[in-house]
C-alpha cells in the first residue's frame, strides 16, 4: 500500500516538475556565428582621421546575415543591415568615405539581398539648469539651456585599443576640447551577442542573436550650472517605406531590474502594416554609479517622437543611405521631480539601449521563480491528489472486507 502511494507521489511530482522544466527549455535557442573586424578593406595609402574608426560585426545565421557597423566619423552611429544571404559582405569606397564626398561609398553586397536597414545616431548632449528641480526639459525655460554638446565635433579615443574579439565588445570614449570635458568623457560601449541571454549589469536587458546593445555613460563632466541635469538626443534613420512609434509596455516582474515595471520600445514597421521589423528597446531607468546598488537608480523618460527634415551629420549614415531615408528623433532625460540627487553628486550617469531586428525580446520569469511557482502550485495539487486516492482506496478496502449475508 505504502509502496503504491510513494510511486503515485513520485509520478505526480515528476509530471509537475517535468512541465516546469519543459517550460524553461522553451527559450530562444537560435545562434549566430559572430565575428568582428576593424576598418574592413582599408589599405595604405588611405588612412582615417585620428581617433576615427569603422567596426564591422558580422552575425552569420543559417540562411541570413546580420551586419552591425559602429562608426565615429562625425556623430557616432550604429548601422544595422539584415540580408537574406550568408555571402553578403561590406564594401567601402575608402577615399569617398574618408572625405564624406558622396553617398553610396559604403554598401552591403549583393544589394538585392538587403531586407532591412536602420541606423541609431547619437547627435547631442543637452545640459540645462534645473532650478525648479522638475527633471523635465519639456517644462524648462529655454533660457535655462546651455549650448548643446555636438557629438559630431567630439574627439574620440582610438578604437584599435578597445575592440574585444573574444567578448564581442567595443568601447568608444570622447569629449570636446573645452573645460567641461577636461576630466570628463562621453562613452558608448557596444556589445554583440551569439545567442539569448542577459547582461550581468543592470538593467540586465534580455537579448538574443538578432540584437546588440549600447551602454552610454557621461562621467566626470564639469558642469555649467549649479543645478545641471542632462538629456541625450538621438535619431533613427531608416529606409523609406518604414515608419516608427514608441510603445510602453508594463510587466508584473521586476526581478532583473528592481523597481522597474515598464519597458519602452521604439519600433519600425512598414507603411500599411503593423509587423515590427526593427527596434530600439530600453527600460526607463538610469544609474548614477558604474557599479550601482538599488539606491543609485533614477528614472528616465523620453520625449515625443518627431520626424526630422534631414539626416544627422554622421559619416556612416551619409555614406550608406543613398535615397530619401526616413529620420525620427527623440530625447532621453534623466531624473525625477524633486529628486534630491543631481549629476554633481556622483559625476556619473549611464543608460542602456538594445538595438535589433524583428520583434523585441520580452521579459520572462527566471528559472528560480518558475521552480518556486511550480513548487507552490504543485505541492497542494500533489497533496489533494494523493489524499483523494488514499481516501478512495480506504473506502474500497473497507467495502471489500465487509460481511455479506447469505440469501
mmCIF file of C-alpha atoms in Angstrom:
data_model
loop_
_atom_site.group_PDB
_atom_site.id
_atom_site.type_symbol
_atom_site.label_atom_id
_atom_site.label_comp_id
_atom_site.label_asym_id
_atom_site.label_seq_id
_atom_site.Cartn_x
_atom_site.Cartn_y
_atom_site.Cartn_z
ATOM 1 C CA UNK A 1 0.000 0.000 0.000
ATOM 2 C CA UNK A 2 2.688 2.491 1.032
ATOM 3 C CA UNK A 3 4.787 1.485 -1.989
ATOM 4 C CA UNK A 4 1.849 2.310 -4.221
ATOM 5 C CA UNK A 5 1.376 5.741 -2.592
ATOM 6 C CA UNK A 6 5.099 6.504 -2.867
ATOM 7 C CA UNK A 7 5.067 5.617 -6.555
ATOM 8 C CA UNK A 8 1.976 7.759 -7.100
ATOM 9 C CA UNK A 9 3.545 10.714 -5.284
ATOM 10 C CA UNK A 10 6.728 10.389 -7.330
ATOM 11 C CA UNK A 11 4.750 10.198 -10.571
ATOM 12 C CA UNK A 12 2.778 13.366 -9.796
ATOM 13 C CA UNK A 13 5.933 15.278 -8.802
ATOM 14 C CA UNK A 14 7.619 14.059 -11.978
ATOM 15 C CA UNK A 15 4.776 15.434 -14.093
ATOM 16 C CA UNK A 16 4.749 18.820 -12.284
ATOM 17 C CA UNK A 17 8.485 19.413 -12.446
ATOM 18 C CA UNK A 18 8.701 17.949 -15.934
ATOM 19 C CA UNK A 19 6.188 20.532 -17.107
ATOM 20 C CA UNK A 20 8.164 23.291 -15.371
ATOM 21 C CA UNK A 21 11.455 22.190 -16.926
ATOM 22 C CA UNK A 22 9.782 21.865 -20.305
ATOM 23 C CA UNK A 23 8.640 25.469 -19.987
ATOM 24 C CA UNK A 24 12.166 26.513 -19.047
ATOM 25 C CA UNK A 25 13.656 24.832 -22.102
ATOM 26 C CA UNK A 26 11.139 26.536 -24.382
ATOM 27 C CA UNK A 27 13.500 29.502 -24.919
ATOM 28 C CA UNK A 28 15.234 31.011 -27.895
ATOM 29 C CA UNK A 29 17.951 28.556 -28.972
ATOM 30 C CA UNK A 30 18.854 30.352 -32.211
ATOM 31 C CA UNK A 31 22.567 31.195 -32.515
ATOM 32 C CA UNK A 32 24.741 33.205 -34.858
ATOM 33 C CA UNK A 33 28.428 32.917 -35.595
ATOM 34 C CA UNK A 34 29.723 36.400 -34.785
ATOM 35 C CA UNK A 35 32.993 37.968 -35.943
ATOM 36 C CA UNK A 36 34.493 41.448 -35.506
ATOM 37 C CA UNK A 37 36.756 43.416 -37.837
ATOM 38 C CA UNK A 38 38.091 46.969 -37.779
ATOM 39 C CA UNK A 39 38.138 49.167 -40.912
ATOM 40 C CA UNK A 40 37.255 46.379 -43.416
ATOM 41 C CA UNK A 41 39.277 46.639 -46.625
ATOM 42 C CA UNK A 42 41.250 49.758 -45.608
ATOM 43 C CA UNK A 43 44.760 49.687 -47.101
ATOM 44 C CA UNK A 44 47.558 52.261 -47.462
ATOM 45 C CA UNK A 45 47.909 54.974 -48.529
ATOM 46 C CA UNK A 46 44.403 55.726 -47.227
ATOM 47 C CA UNK A 47 44.119 56.473 -43.503
ATOM 48 C CA UNK A 48 41.250 57.639 -41.334
ATOM 49 C CA UNK A 49 41.452 60.834 -39.260
ATOM 50 C CA UNK A 50 42.932 60.348 -35.750
ATOM 51 C CA UNK A 51 40.564 58.516 -33.419
ATOM 52 C CA UNK A 52 38.095 57.640 -36.202
ATOM 53 C CA UNK A 53 37.256 54.024 -36.966
ATOM 54 C CA UNK A 54 34.682 51.717 -38.542
ATOM 55 C CA UNK A 55 33.883 48.498 -36.683
ATOM 56 C CA UNK A 56 32.070 45.758 -38.595
ATOM 57 C CA UNK A 57 30.338 42.982 -36.628
ATOM 58 C CA UNK A 58 29.026 40.134 -38.769
ATOM 59 C CA UNK A 59 26.427 37.702 -37.383
ATOM 60 C CA UNK A 60 26.110 34.668 -39.652
ATOM 61 C CA UNK A 61 22.872 32.690 -39.415
ATOM 62 C CA UNK A 62 21.696 29.516 -41.161
ATOM 63 C CA UNK A 63 20.399 31.365 -44.235
ATOM 64 C CA UNK A 64 20.895 35.064 -43.461
ATOM 65 C CA UNK A 65 23.424 37.585 -42.146
ATOM 66 C CA UNK A 66 23.057 40.441 -39.687
ATOM 67 C CA UNK A 67 25.596 43.247 -40.068
ATOM 68 C CA UNK A 68 26.293 45.854 -37.380
ATOM 69 C CA UNK A 69 28.586 48.784 -38.172
ATOM 70 C CA UNK A 70 29.747 51.230 -35.495
ATOM 71 C CA UNK A 71 31.476 54.419 -36.625
ATOM 72 C CA UNK A 72 32.512 57.745 -35.071
ATOM 73 C CA UNK A 73 33.180 59.592 -38.331
ATOM 74 C CA UNK A 74 31.033 62.597 -37.437
ATOM 75 C CA UNK A 75 28.252 61.868 -34.939
ATOM 76 C CA UNK A 76 28.662 58.306 -33.559
ATOM 77 C CA UNK A 77 26.259 55.880 -35.209
ATOM 78 C CA UNK A 78 25.303 52.214 -35.181
ATOM 79 C CA UNK A 79 24.074 50.878 -38.530
ATOM 80 C CA UNK A 80 22.186 47.564 -38.709
ATOM 81 C CA UNK A 81 21.707 45.761 -42.047
ATOM 82 C CA UNK A 82 19.871 42.440 -42.401
ATOM 83 C CA UNK A 83 20.315 40.323 -45.532
ATOM 84 C CA UNK A 84 18.840 37.016 -46.698
ATOM 85 C CA UNK A 85 22.252 35.763 -47.840
ATOM 86 C CA UNK A 86 25.107 34.074 -45.993
ATOM 87 C CA UNK A 87 27.543 35.554 -48.519
ATOM 88 C CA UNK A 88 26.699 39.247 -48.068
ATOM 89 C CA UNK A 89 29.698 41.489 -47.393
ATOM 90 C CA UNK A 90 30.501 45.108 -46.578
ATOM 91 C CA UNK A 91 32.268 47.107 -49.283
ATOM 92 C CA UNK A 92 33.733 50.551 -48.610
ATOM 93 C CA UNK A 93 34.996 53.105 -51.119
ATOM 94 C CA UNK A 94 37.524 54.449 -48.643
ATOM 95 C CA UNK A 95 38.593 57.668 -50.447
ATOM 96 C CA UNK A 96 34.958 58.810 -50.721
ATOM 97 C CA UNK A 97 34.114 57.560 -47.221
ATOM 98 C CA UNK A 98 37.009 59.427 -45.600
ATOM 99 C CA UNK A 99 36.253 62.661 -47.443
ATOM 100 C CA UNK A 100 32.468 62.274 -46.974
ATOM 101 C CA UNK A 101 32.210 63.381 -50.577
ATOM 102 C CA UNK A 102 29.270 61.249 -51.746
ATOM 103 C CA UNK A 103 26.550 58.886 -50.612
ATOM 104 C CA UNK A 104 26.863 55.243 -51.549
ATOM 105 C CA UNK A 105 30.504 54.922 -50.503
ATOM 106 C CA UNK A 106 29.528 52.114 -48.104
ATOM 107 C CA UNK A 107 27.423 49.221 -49.354
ATOM 108 C CA UNK A 108 26.379 45.734 -48.360
ATOM 109 C CA UNK A 109 26.649 43.483 -51.412
ATOM 110 C CA UNK A 110 24.741 41.996 -53.078
ATOM 111 C CA UNK A 111 22.373 44.890 -52.570
ATOM 112 C CA UNK A 112 19.457 42.718 -53.711
ATOM 113 C CA UNK A 113 19.907 40.612 -50.556
ATOM 114 C CA UNK A 114 19.284 43.544 -48.171
ATOM 115 C CA UNK A 115 15.943 43.196 -46.393
ATOM 116 C CA UNK A 116 16.130 45.928 -43.759
ATOM 117 C CA UNK A 117 18.467 48.750 -42.755
ATOM 118 C CA UNK A 118 18.396 51.268 -39.933
ATOM 119 C CA UNK A 119 20.845 53.427 -38.013
ATOM 120 C CA UNK A 120 20.826 54.847 -34.494
ATOM 121 C CA UNK A 121 22.768 58.120 -34.285
ATOM 122 C CA UNK A 122 23.737 59.965 -31.100
ATOM 123 C CA UNK A 123 23.675 63.624 -32.038
ATOM 124 C CA UNK A 124 23.713 65.886 -28.961
ATOM 125 C CA UNK A 125 24.006 66.052 -25.192
ATOM 126 C CA UNK A 126 21.860 68.790 -23.673
ATOM 127 C CA UNK A 127 22.677 70.441 -20.353
ATOM 128 C CA UNK A 128 20.115 72.603 -18.558
ATOM 129 C CA UNK A 129 19.938 74.362 -15.192
ATOM 130 C CA UNK A 130 17.056 72.660 -13.360
ATOM 131 C CA UNK A 131 16.403 75.463 -10.862
ATOM 132 C CA UNK A 132 12.881 74.226 -10.047
ATOM 133 C CA UNK A 133 14.053 70.604 -9.739
ATOM 134 C CA UNK A 134 11.433 69.182 -12.100
ATOM 135 C CA UNK A 135 13.802 66.982 -14.136
ATOM 136 C CA UNK A 136 11.605 67.780 -17.134
ATOM 137 C CA UNK A 137 13.307 69.547 -20.063
ATOM 138 C CA UNK A 138 9.924 69.973 -21.782
ATOM 139 C CA UNK A 139 8.758 72.225 -18.923
ATOM 140 C CA UNK A 140 12.047 74.094 -18.548
ATOM 141 C CA UNK A 141 12.510 77.637 -19.851
ATOM 142 C CA UNK A 142 14.615 77.918 -22.991
ATOM 143 C CA UNK A 143 16.894 80.377 -21.177
ATOM 144 C CA UNK A 144 17.907 77.590 -18.758
ATOM 145 C CA UNK A 145 19.518 75.538 -21.542
ATOM 146 C CA UNK A 146 23.208 75.816 -22.327
ATOM 147 C CA UNK A 147 24.566 75.381 -25.871
ATOM 148 C CA UNK A 148 24.392 71.628 -26.605
ATOM 149 C CA UNK A 149 27.434 69.422 -26.938
ATOM 150 C CA UNK A 150 27.555 68.461 -30.631
ATOM 151 C CA UNK A 151 28.798 64.885 -30.765
ATOM 152 C CA UNK A 152 29.839 65.257 -34.397
ATOM 153 C CA UNK A 153 32.624 67.555 -33.132
ATOM 154 C CA UNK A 154 33.901 65.261 -30.390
ATOM 155 C CA UNK A 155 37.436 63.910 -30.339
ATOM 156 C CA UNK A 156 37.361 60.169 -29.772
ATOM 157 C CA UNK A 157 39.716 57.569 -28.343
ATOM 158 C CA UNK A 158 41.474 55.082 -30.612
ATOM 159 C CA UNK A 159 39.115 52.214 -31.444
ATOM 160 C CA UNK A 160 42.094 49.889 -32.052
ATOM 161 C CA UNK A 161 42.633 49.737 -28.299
ATOM 162 C CA UNK A 162 39.042 48.919 -27.339
ATOM 163 C CA UNK A 163 37.843 46.271 -29.828
ATOM 164 C CA UNK A 164 37.295 42.999 -27.955
ATOM 165 C CA UNK A 165 37.388 40.000 -30.295
ATOM 166 C CA UNK A 166 36.671 37.478 -27.534
ATOM 167 C CA UNK A 167 33.832 39.241 -25.707
ATOM 168 C CA UNK A 168 32.427 40.967 -28.843
ATOM 169 C CA UNK A 169 32.555 44.467 -27.332
ATOM 170 C CA UNK A 170 33.766 47.865 -28.490
ATOM 171 C CA UNK A 171 34.199 50.940 -26.270
ATOM 172 C CA UNK A 172 34.194 54.445 -27.658
ATOM 173 C CA UNK A 173 35.007 57.458 -25.429
ATOM 174 C CA UNK A 174 35.333 61.110 -26.387
ATOM 175 C CA UNK A 175 34.824 64.720 -25.496
ATOM 176 C CA UNK A 176 35.289 68.330 -26.515
ATOM 177 C CA UNK A 177 38.403 70.443 -26.154
ATOM 178 C CA UNK A 178 36.677 72.544 -23.509
ATOM 179 C CA UNK A 179 36.863 72.915 -19.741
ATOM 180 C CA UNK A 180 33.714 70.816 -19.378
ATOM 181 C CA UNK A 181 35.473 67.712 -20.714
ATOM 182 C CA UNK A 182 38.905 68.399 -19.283
ATOM 183 C CA UNK A 183 38.471 65.456 -16.890
ATOM 184 C CA UNK A 184 35.247 64.079 -18.325
ATOM 185 C CA UNK A 185 34.041 61.955 -21.208
ATOM 186 C CA UNK A 186 31.031 60.521 -23.000
ATOM 187 C CA UNK A 187 31.390 56.777 -23.621
ATOM 188 C CA UNK A 188 29.484 54.230 -25.684
ATOM 189 C CA UNK A 189 30.040 50.512 -25.216
ATOM 190 C CA UNK A 190 28.744 48.263 -27.978
ATOM 191 C CA UNK A 191 28.070 44.558 -27.370
ATOM 192 C CA UNK A 192 27.123 41.871 -29.894
ATOM 193 C CA UNK A 193 25.579 38.508 -28.988
ATOM 194 C CA UNK A 194 25.723 34.998 -30.381
ATOM 195 C CA UNK A 195 22.642 33.735 -28.542
ATOM 196 C CA UNK A 196 19.968 34.551 -25.977
ATOM 197 C CA UNK A 197 20.970 35.861 -22.552
ATOM 198 C CA UNK A 198 21.160 38.871 -20.242
ATOM 199 C CA UNK A 199 23.820 41.407 -19.378
ATOM 200 C CA UNK A 200 25.068 40.976 -15.808
ATOM 201 C CA UNK A 201 24.996 44.736 -15.253
ATOM 202 C CA UNK A 202 21.685 46.484 -14.537
ATOM 203 C CA UNK A 203 19.243 46.974 -16.223
ATOM 204 C CA UNK A 204 20.019 43.431 -17.444
ATOM 205 C CA UNK A 205 18.099 43.695 -20.701
ATOM 206 C CA UNK A 206 17.202 40.397 -22.328
ATOM 207 C CA UNK A 207 18.985 39.975 -25.660
ATOM 208 C CA UNK A 208 19.147 37.382 -28.425
ATOM 209 C CA UNK A 209 21.198 36.616 -31.533
ATOM 210 C CA UNK A 210 19.260 39.253 -33.511
ATOM 211 C CA UNK A 211 20.159 42.121 -31.193
ATOM 212 C CA UNK A 212 23.047 44.246 -29.980
ATOM 213 C CA UNK A 213 23.416 46.597 -27.031
ATOM 214 C CA UNK A 214 24.718 50.105 -26.443
ATOM 215 C CA UNK A 215 25.517 51.364 -22.966
ATOM 216 C CA UNK A 216 26.023 55.126 -22.809
ATOM 217 C CA UNK A 217 27.528 56.966 -19.872
ATOM 218 C CA UNK A 218 28.593 60.505 -19.038
ATOM 219 C CA UNK A 219 31.374 60.704 -16.472
ATOM 220 C CA UNK A 220 33.369 63.469 -14.811
ATOM 221 C CA UNK A 221 31.921 66.358 -16.827
ATOM 222 C CA UNK A 222 32.409 69.830 -15.313
ATOM 223 C CA UNK A 223 29.005 71.470 -15.040
ATOM 224 C CA UNK A 224 27.989 74.895 -16.302
ATOM 225 C CA UNK A 225 25.181 75.387 -13.754
ATOM 226 C CA UNK A 226 24.506 74.850 -10.071
ATOM 227 C CA UNK A 227 21.539 72.522 -10.707
ATOM 228 C CA UNK A 228 22.573 70.940 -14.005
ATOM 229 C CA UNK A 229 20.863 67.925 -15.474
ATOM 230 C CA UNK A 230 21.383 66.228 -18.835
ATOM 231 C CA UNK A 231 19.340 64.903 -21.741
ATOM 232 C CA UNK A 232 20.595 62.732 -24.585
ATOM 233 C CA UNK A 233 19.401 63.372 -28.142
ATOM 234 C CA UNK A 234 19.485 60.608 -30.707
ATOM 235 C CA UNK A 235 17.940 59.931 -34.077
ATOM 236 C CA UNK A 236 16.884 56.852 -36.013
ATOM 237 C CA UNK A 237 17.462 56.727 -39.765
ATOM 238 C CA UNK A 238 15.785 54.046 -41.862
ATOM 239 C CA UNK A 239 14.735 53.076 -45.345
ATOM 240 C CA UNK A 240 11.842 54.951 -46.902
ATOM 241 C CA UNK A 241 8.636 52.969 -46.683
ATOM 242 C CA UNK A 242 9.020 52.423 -42.930
ATOM 243 C CA UNK A 243 7.648 54.440 -40.055
ATOM 244 C CA UNK A 244 8.233 54.464 -36.306
ATOM 245 C CA UNK A 245 6.446 54.728 -32.986
ATOM 246 C CA UNK A 246 7.328 54.383 -29.299
ATOM 247 C CA UNK A 247 5.363 51.832 -27.261
ATOM 248 C CA UNK A 248 5.496 51.495 -23.482
ATOM 249 C CA UNK A 249 4.679 48.062 -22.051
ATOM 250 C CA UNK A 250 4.077 47.113 -18.414
ATOM 251 C CA UNK A 251 5.295 43.994 -16.629
ATOM 252 C CA UNK A 252 4.499 42.308 -13.314
ATOM 253 C CA UNK A 253 8.096 41.200 -12.841
ATOM 254 C CA UNK A 254 10.987 43.422 -11.676
ATOM 255 C CA UNK A 255 13.341 40.531 -10.902
ATOM 256 C CA UNK A 256 16.092 41.641 -13.298
ATOM 257 C CA UNK A 257 15.619 45.417 -12.929
ATOM 258 C CA UNK A 258 14.453 46.118 -9.365
ATOM 259 C CA UNK A 259 11.501 48.532 -9.013
ATOM 260 C CA UNK A 260 11.163 48.954 -12.815
ATOM 261 C CA UNK A 261 7.922 47.518 -14.220
ATOM 262 C CA UNK A 262 7.936 49.095 -17.690
ATOM 263 C CA UNK A 263 9.872 48.811 -20.932
ATOM 264 C CA UNK A 264 9.954 51.309 -23.828
ATOM 265 C CA UNK A 265 10.235 50.169 -27.441
ATOM 266 C CA UNK A 266 10.931 52.418 -30.407
ATOM 267 C CA UNK A 267 9.809 50.138 -33.221
ATOM 268 C CA UNK A 268 9.992 50.372 -37.002
ATOM 269 C CA UNK A 269 7.327 48.883 -39.242
ATOM 270 C CA UNK A 270 6.357 49.077 -42.930
ATOM 271 C CA UNK A 271 3.748 51.563 -44.066
ATOM 272 C CA UNK A 272 0.297 49.904 -44.184
ATOM 273 C CA UNK A 273 1.491 47.113 -41.896
ATOM 274 C CA UNK A 274 1.818 46.575 -38.155
ATOM 275 C CA UNK A 275 4.588 43.955 -38.300
ATOM 276 C CA UNK A 276 7.704 45.117 -36.435
ATOM 277 C CA UNK A 277 10.972 44.717 -38.373
ATOM 278 C CA UNK A 278 13.389 46.613 -36.139
ATOM 279 C CA UNK A 279 13.524 48.201 -32.692
ATOM 280 C CA UNK A 280 15.380 50.164 -30.039
ATOM 281 C CA UNK A 281 14.402 48.909 -26.584
ATOM 282 C CA UNK A 282 15.196 50.301 -23.146
ATOM 283 C CA UNK A 283 13.911 50.391 -19.597
ATOM 284 C CA UNK A 284 13.076 53.827 -18.136
ATOM 285 C CA UNK A 285 15.950 53.821 -15.669
ATOM 286 C CA UNK A 286 19.473 55.244 -15.474
ATOM 287 C CA UNK A 287 22.223 54.684 -12.922
ATOM 288 C CA UNK A 288 24.400 57.161 -11.050
ATOM 289 C CA UNK A 289 27.344 54.816 -10.494
ATOM 290 C CA UNK A 290 29.295 52.416 -12.704
ATOM 291 C CA UNK A 291 28.631 49.530 -10.269
ATOM 292 C CA UNK A 292 25.224 50.551 -8.950
ATOM 293 C CA UNK A 293 23.211 49.410 -5.979
ATOM 294 C CA UNK A 294 19.454 49.887 -5.688
ATOM 295 C CA UNK A 295 19.770 53.469 -4.373
ATOM 296 C CA UNK A 296 21.797 54.533 -7.444
ATOM 297 C CA UNK A 297 18.862 54.069 -9.843
ATOM 298 C CA UNK A 298 16.979 57.091 -11.140
ATOM 299 C CA UNK A 299 14.044 57.216 -13.559
ATOM 300 C CA UNK A 300 14.434 58.494 -17.095
ATOM 301 C CA UNK A 301 11.819 59.469 -19.652
ATOM 302 C CA UNK A 302 11.614 60.053 -23.373
ATOM 303 C CA UNK A 303 10.165 62.958 -25.307
ATOM 304 C CA UNK A 304 7.654 62.716 -28.118
ATOM 305 C CA UNK A 305 8.896 61.145 -31.330
ATOM 306 C CA UNK A 306 9.371 63.779 -34.046
ATOM 307 C CA UNK A 307 10.057 63.492 -37.755
ATOM 308 C CA UNK A 308 13.305 65.168 -38.846
ATOM 309 C CA UNK A 309 13.710 67.022 -42.127
ATOM 310 C CA UNK A 310 17.305 65.981 -42.747
ATOM 311 C CA UNK A 311 19.644 63.165 -41.807
ATOM 312 C CA UNK A 312 22.142 63.711 -38.968
ATOM 313 C CA UNK A 313 25.791 64.661 -39.516
ATOM 314 C CA UNK A 314 27.118 61.121 -39.418
ATOM 315 C CA UNK A 315 29.681 59.937 -41.953
ATOM 316 C CA UNK A 316 28.333 56.386 -41.722
ATOM 317 C CA UNK A 317 24.719 57.395 -42.369
ATOM 318 C CA UNK A 318 25.671 59.741 -45.192
ATOM 319 C CA UNK A 319 27.777 57.018 -46.809
ATOM 320 C CA UNK A 320 25.160 54.253 -46.662
ATOM 321 C CA UNK A 321 21.752 55.804 -47.355
ATOM 322 C CA UNK A 322 21.504 56.909 -50.979
ATOM 323 C CA UNK A 323 17.811 57.663 -51.279
ATOM 324 C CA UNK A 324 15.484 59.753 -49.127
ATOM 325 C CA UNK A 325 15.600 57.929 -45.777
ATOM 326 C CA UNK A 326 13.053 58.369 -43.016
ATOM 327 C CA UNK A 327 14.506 60.100 -39.937
ATOM 328 C CA UNK A 328 12.985 60.407 -36.451
ATOM 329 C CA UNK A 329 14.394 61.891 -33.271
ATOM 330 C CA UNK A 330 13.742 61.977 -29.538
ATOM 331 C CA UNK A 331 15.437 62.888 -26.259
ATOM 332 C CA UNK A 332 16.067 60.822 -23.138
ATOM 333 C CA UNK A 333 16.203 62.893 -19.929
ATOM 334 C CA UNK A 334 17.390 61.688 -16.536
ATOM 335 C CA UNK A 335 15.969 62.279 -13.065
ATOM 336 C CA UNK A 336 12.582 62.714 -11.394
ATOM 337 C CA UNK A 337 10.594 65.609 -9.974
ATOM 338 C CA UNK A 338 12.054 66.784 -6.620
ATOM 339 C CA UNK A 339 14.947 64.351 -6.955
ATOM 340 C CA UNK A 340 17.438 65.276 -4.194
ATOM 341 C CA UNK A 341 20.394 63.827 -6.130
ATOM 342 C CA UNK A 342 21.867 65.790 -9.039
ATOM 343 C CA UNK A 343 24.613 64.902 -11.506
ATOM 344 C CA UNK A 344 27.051 66.966 -9.430
ATOM 345 C CA UNK A 345 26.709 64.499 -6.544
ATOM 346 C CA UNK A 346 28.163 61.488 -8.390
ATOM 347 C CA UNK A 347 29.525 62.939 -11.664
ATOM 348 C CA UNK A 348 28.164 59.858 -13.432
ATOM 349 C CA UNK A 349 25.025 58.791 -15.303
ATOM 350 C CA UNK A 350 24.505 55.711 -17.529
ATOM 351 C CA UNK A 351 21.704 54.427 -19.749
ATOM 352 C CA UNK A 352 21.361 51.269 -21.856
ATOM 353 C CA UNK A 353 19.508 50.533 -25.098
ATOM 354 C CA UNK A 354 19.042 47.337 -27.112
ATOM 355 C CA UNK A 355 19.154 47.565 -30.928
ATOM 356 C CA UNK A 356 17.887 44.711 -33.056
ATOM 357 C CA UNK A 357 15.713 43.290 -35.821
ATOM 358 C CA UNK A 358 12.388 41.503 -35.602
ATOM 359 C CA UNK A 359 10.168 41.537 -32.534
ATOM 360 C CA UNK A 360 11.811 42.938 -29.370
ATOM 361 C CA UNK A 361 12.699 40.332 -26.722
ATOM 362 C CA UNK A 362 10.084 40.022 -23.976
ATOM 363 C CA UNK A 363 10.893 39.566 -20.299
ATOM 364 C CA UNK A 364 10.132 36.203 -18.735
ATOM 365 C CA UNK A 365 10.452 34.666 -15.291
ATOM 366 C CA UNK A 366 13.823 33.199 -14.317
ATOM 367 C CA UNK A 367 14.471 29.510 -13.570
ATOM 368 C CA UNK A 368 14.336 30.148 -9.820
ATOM 369 C CA UNK A 369 10.979 31.933 -9.989
ATOM 370 C CA UNK A 370 9.462 29.227 -12.189
ATOM 371 C CA UNK A 371 10.637 26.485 -9.804
ATOM 372 C CA UNK A 372 9.173 28.390 -6.843
ATOM 373 C CA UNK A 373 5.856 28.768 -8.701
ATOM 374 C CA UNK A 374 5.911 25.084 -9.665
ATOM 375 C CA UNK A 375 6.549 24.033 -6.058
ATOM 376 C CA UNK A 376 3.953 26.482 -4.712
ATOM 377 C CA UNK A 377 1.251 25.283 -7.095
ATOM 378 C CA UNK A 378 2.390 21.691 -7.425
ATOM 379 C CA UNK A 379 2.670 20.772 -3.741
ATOM 380 C CA UNK A 380 -1.009 21.475 -2.880
ATOM 381 C CA UNK A 381 -2.004 19.651 -6.058
ATOM 382 C CA UNK A 382 0.051 16.617 -5.047
ATOM 383 C CA UNK A 383 -1.476 16.631 -1.550
ATOM 384 C CA UNK A 384 -5.014 16.843 -2.957
ATOM 385 C CA UNK A 385 -4.450 14.044 -5.487
ATOM 386 C CA UNK A 386 -2.640 11.718 -3.079
ATOM 387 C CA UNK A 387 -5.202 12.428 -0.338
ATOM 388 C CA UNK A 388 -8.090 11.732 -2.703
ATOM 389 C CA UNK A 389 -6.538 8.483 -3.935
ATOM 390 C CA UNK A 390 -5.825 7.406 -0.335
ATOM 391 C CA UNK A 391 -9.456 8.032 0.723
ATOM 392 C CA UNK A 392 -10.738 6.168 -2.354
ATOM 393 C CA UNK A 393 -8.500 3.172 -1.615
ATOM 394 C CA UNK A 394 -9.569 3.105 2.051
ATOM 395 C CA UNK A 395 -13.229 3.100 1.056
ATOM 396 C CA UNK A 396 -12.678 0.293 -1.423
ATOM 397 C CA UNK A 397 -10.822 -1.828 1.106
ATOM 398 C CA UNK A 398 -13.464 -1.192 3.731
ATOM 399 C CA UNK A 399 -16.222 -2.139 1.318
ATOM 400 C CA UNK A 400 -14.482 -5.298 0.067
ATOM 401 C CA UNK A 401 -13.742 -6.598 3.614
ATOM 402 C CA UNK A 402 -17.347 -6.232 4.864
ATOM 403 C CA UNK A 403 -19.517 -9.345 5.737
ATOM 404 C CA UNK A 404 -22.039 -10.211 3.002
ATOM 405 C CA UNK A 405 -25.262 -12.033 4.124
ATOM 406 C CA UNK A 406 -26.224 -15.397 2.576
ATOM 407 C CA UNK A 407 -29.510 -15.411 0.744
#
